[in-house]
XYZ file of C-alpha atoms in Angstrom:
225
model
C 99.680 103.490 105.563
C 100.607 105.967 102.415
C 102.187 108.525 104.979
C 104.258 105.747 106.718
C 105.629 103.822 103.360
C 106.734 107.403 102.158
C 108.810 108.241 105.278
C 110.128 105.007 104.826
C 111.046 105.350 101.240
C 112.230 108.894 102.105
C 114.437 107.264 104.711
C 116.105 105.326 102.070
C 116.076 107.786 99.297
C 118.085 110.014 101.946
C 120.528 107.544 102.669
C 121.419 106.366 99.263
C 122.027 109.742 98.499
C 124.239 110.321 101.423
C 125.733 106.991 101.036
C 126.793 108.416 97.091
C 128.666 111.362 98.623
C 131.665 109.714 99.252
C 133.352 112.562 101.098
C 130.831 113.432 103.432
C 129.052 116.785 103.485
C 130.979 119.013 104.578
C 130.498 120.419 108.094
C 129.477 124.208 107.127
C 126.872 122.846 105.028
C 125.438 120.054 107.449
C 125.053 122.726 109.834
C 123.156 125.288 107.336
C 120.897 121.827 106.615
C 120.309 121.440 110.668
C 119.223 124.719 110.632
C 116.875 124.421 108.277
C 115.795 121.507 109.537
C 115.187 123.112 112.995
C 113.747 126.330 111.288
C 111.443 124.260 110.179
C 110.396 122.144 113.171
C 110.023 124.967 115.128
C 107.465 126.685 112.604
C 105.311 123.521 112.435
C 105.472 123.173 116.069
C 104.064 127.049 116.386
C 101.823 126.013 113.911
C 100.345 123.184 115.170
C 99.591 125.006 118.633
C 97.463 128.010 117.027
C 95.456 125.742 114.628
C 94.256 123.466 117.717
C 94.478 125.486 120.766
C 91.307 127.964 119.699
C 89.417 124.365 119.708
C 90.488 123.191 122.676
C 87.579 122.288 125.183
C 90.327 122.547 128.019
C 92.302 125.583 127.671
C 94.753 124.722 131.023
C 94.936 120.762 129.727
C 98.033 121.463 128.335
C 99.673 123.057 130.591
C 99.070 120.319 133.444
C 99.896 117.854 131.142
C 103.373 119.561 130.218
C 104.031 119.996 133.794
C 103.066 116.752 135.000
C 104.621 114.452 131.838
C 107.350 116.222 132.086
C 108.069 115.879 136.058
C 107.493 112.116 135.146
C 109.761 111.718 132.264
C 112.828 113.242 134.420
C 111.772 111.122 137.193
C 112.206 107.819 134.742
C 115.208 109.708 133.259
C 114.122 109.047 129.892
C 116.445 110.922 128.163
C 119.599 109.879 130.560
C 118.883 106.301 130.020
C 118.411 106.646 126.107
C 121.955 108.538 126.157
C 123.291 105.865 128.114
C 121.774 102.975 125.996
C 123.504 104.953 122.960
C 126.717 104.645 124.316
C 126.892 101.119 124.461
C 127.388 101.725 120.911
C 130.353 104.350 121.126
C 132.730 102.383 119.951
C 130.917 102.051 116.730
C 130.227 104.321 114.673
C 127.724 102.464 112.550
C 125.872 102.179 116.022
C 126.664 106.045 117.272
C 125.061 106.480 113.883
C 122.320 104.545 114.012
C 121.448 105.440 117.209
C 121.327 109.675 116.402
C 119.026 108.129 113.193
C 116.187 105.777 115.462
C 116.056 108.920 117.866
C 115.691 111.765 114.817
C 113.189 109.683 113.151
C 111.082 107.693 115.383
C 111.288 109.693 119.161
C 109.365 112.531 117.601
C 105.803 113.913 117.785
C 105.902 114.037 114.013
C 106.139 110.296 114.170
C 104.051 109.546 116.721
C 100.438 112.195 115.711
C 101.304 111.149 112.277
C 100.080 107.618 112.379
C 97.041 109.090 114.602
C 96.158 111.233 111.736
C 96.866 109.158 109.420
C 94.664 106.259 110.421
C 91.730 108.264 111.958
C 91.469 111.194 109.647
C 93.332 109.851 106.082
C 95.670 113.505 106.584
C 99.259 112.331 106.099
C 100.112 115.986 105.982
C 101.914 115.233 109.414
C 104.056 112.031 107.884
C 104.880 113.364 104.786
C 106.204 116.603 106.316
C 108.225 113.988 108.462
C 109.682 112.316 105.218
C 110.501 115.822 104.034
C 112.475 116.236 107.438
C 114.255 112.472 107.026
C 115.385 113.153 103.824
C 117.840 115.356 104.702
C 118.606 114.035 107.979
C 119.397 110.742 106.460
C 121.465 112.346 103.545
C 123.011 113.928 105.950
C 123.451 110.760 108.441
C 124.695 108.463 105.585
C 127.045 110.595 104.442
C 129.162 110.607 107.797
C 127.934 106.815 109.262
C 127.631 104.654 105.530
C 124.755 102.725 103.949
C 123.784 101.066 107.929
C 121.582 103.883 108.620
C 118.711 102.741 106.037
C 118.761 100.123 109.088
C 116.438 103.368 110.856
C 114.553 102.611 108.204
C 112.859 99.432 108.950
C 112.966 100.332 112.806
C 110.663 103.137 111.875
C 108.303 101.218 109.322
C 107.482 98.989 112.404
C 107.428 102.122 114.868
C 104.587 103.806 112.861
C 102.945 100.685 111.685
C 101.767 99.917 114.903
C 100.726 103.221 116.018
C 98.704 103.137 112.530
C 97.402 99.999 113.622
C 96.994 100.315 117.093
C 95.230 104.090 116.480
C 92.702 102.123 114.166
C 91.684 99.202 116.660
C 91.290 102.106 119.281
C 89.256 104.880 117.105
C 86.024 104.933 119.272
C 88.745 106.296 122.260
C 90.659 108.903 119.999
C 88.029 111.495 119.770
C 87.805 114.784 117.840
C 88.430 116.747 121.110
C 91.086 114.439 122.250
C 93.286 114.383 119.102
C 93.167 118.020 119.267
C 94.740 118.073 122.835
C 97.068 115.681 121.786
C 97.954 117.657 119.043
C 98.579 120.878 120.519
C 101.218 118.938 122.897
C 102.747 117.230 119.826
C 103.386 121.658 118.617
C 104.710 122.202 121.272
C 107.468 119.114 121.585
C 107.840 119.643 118.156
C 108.777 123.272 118.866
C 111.028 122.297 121.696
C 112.649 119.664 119.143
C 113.362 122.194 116.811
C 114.736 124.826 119.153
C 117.161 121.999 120.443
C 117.925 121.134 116.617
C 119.127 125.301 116.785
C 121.232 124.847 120.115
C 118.992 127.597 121.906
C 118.032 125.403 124.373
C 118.484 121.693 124.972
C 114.514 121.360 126.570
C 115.366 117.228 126.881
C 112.444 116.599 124.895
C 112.532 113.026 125.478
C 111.305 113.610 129.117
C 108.657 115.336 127.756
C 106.769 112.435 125.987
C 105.101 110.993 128.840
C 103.074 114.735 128.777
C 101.480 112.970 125.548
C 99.578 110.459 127.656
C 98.233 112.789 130.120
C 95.106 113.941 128.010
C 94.247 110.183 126.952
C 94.341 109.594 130.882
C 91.985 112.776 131.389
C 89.871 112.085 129.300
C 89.276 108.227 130.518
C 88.604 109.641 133.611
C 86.263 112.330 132.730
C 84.142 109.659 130.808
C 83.471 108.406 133.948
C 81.922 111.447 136.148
């Protein structure tokens, strides 16, 4: 779990940091860093997609899985109901804070492929890249909401921990040609993630995560025909 204790410890890192800038960062230069940030979330997402999809044993997989995790997600309003669990926390901005952090670190294909990778294949590539990403966002966090976002922290240990774990007890499932499908989904959420980081278009990736379970499904059910 090398990948997952460094985004943890980057976590932390980042918010001391933040925490140490008394002032705050100033907004110019917290936007420049969400660029970056979403620069760079985009790339990996685009990056991600042409590795995998030349290996994919499905080509159209994808797509159906896109289309139908994504009609599902806005059908359990996924991201609606997250929004509205966030504002129950409104009048807090420790909790307004916390609750920008849990979503940033943990509801993101970065987070969720990582432990896959991690645990199958012994590439934290995906999780480090992530702590990279965290550092800054919880430099950035700490310095507006205070030392109570290395709370994220420990919410995202626990997160990744048992996809680690659970990814392990289920390795015989996650095949070679399965992980790739999975992982050319994860490019593109991560792309959509970073082109909502840019404001060019809020894609509600949250609604898209359901897509991710669409291939697992397939592929159950192709194992048995």
């Amino acid at each position: 779990m090398i990948g997952t204790i460094a985004n943890t410890a980057a976590i932390l890192t980042g918010t001391m940091i933040g925490t140490l800038l008394k002032k705050g960062i100033r907004p110019k230069y917290q936007e420049v860093l969400f660029h970056a940030m979403g620069l760079a979330a985009t790339g990996l997402g685009i990056n991600a997609v042409v590795q995998n999809m030349p290996n994919s044993q499905f080509p159209v997989l994808f797509i159906a899985s896109l289309a139908i995790g994504s009609l599902v997600g806005n059908m359990l309003e996924i991201d609606e109901r997250f929004h509205r669990l966030a504002a129950h926390f409104s009048s807090s901005r420790l909790g307004e804070g916390l609750s920008t952090a849990i979503l940033l670190f943990c509801i993101g294909t970065l987070s969720i492929v990582g432990p896959i990778q991690s645990a199958l294949y012994g590439d934290h590539t995906y999780l480090f890249t992530n702590a990279t990403l965290d550092l800054v966002t919880s430099a950035v966090l700490a310095s507006t909401y205070g030392i109570g976002i290395a709370w994220a922290a420990l919410v995202l240990f626990c997160w990744q921990g048992g996809i680690y774990i659970g990814a392990g007890i289920l390795s015989e499932f996650l095949t070679e040609p399965l992980m790739c499908e999975i992982s050319i989904l994860g490019g593109f959420l991560i792309a959509s993630s970073g082109l909502s980081i840019l404001k060019i278009k809020d894609l509600k990736t949250l609604n898209m995560l359901p897509a991710l379970l669409i291939p697992s499904l397939f592929f159950f059910l192709h194992s048995l025909f």
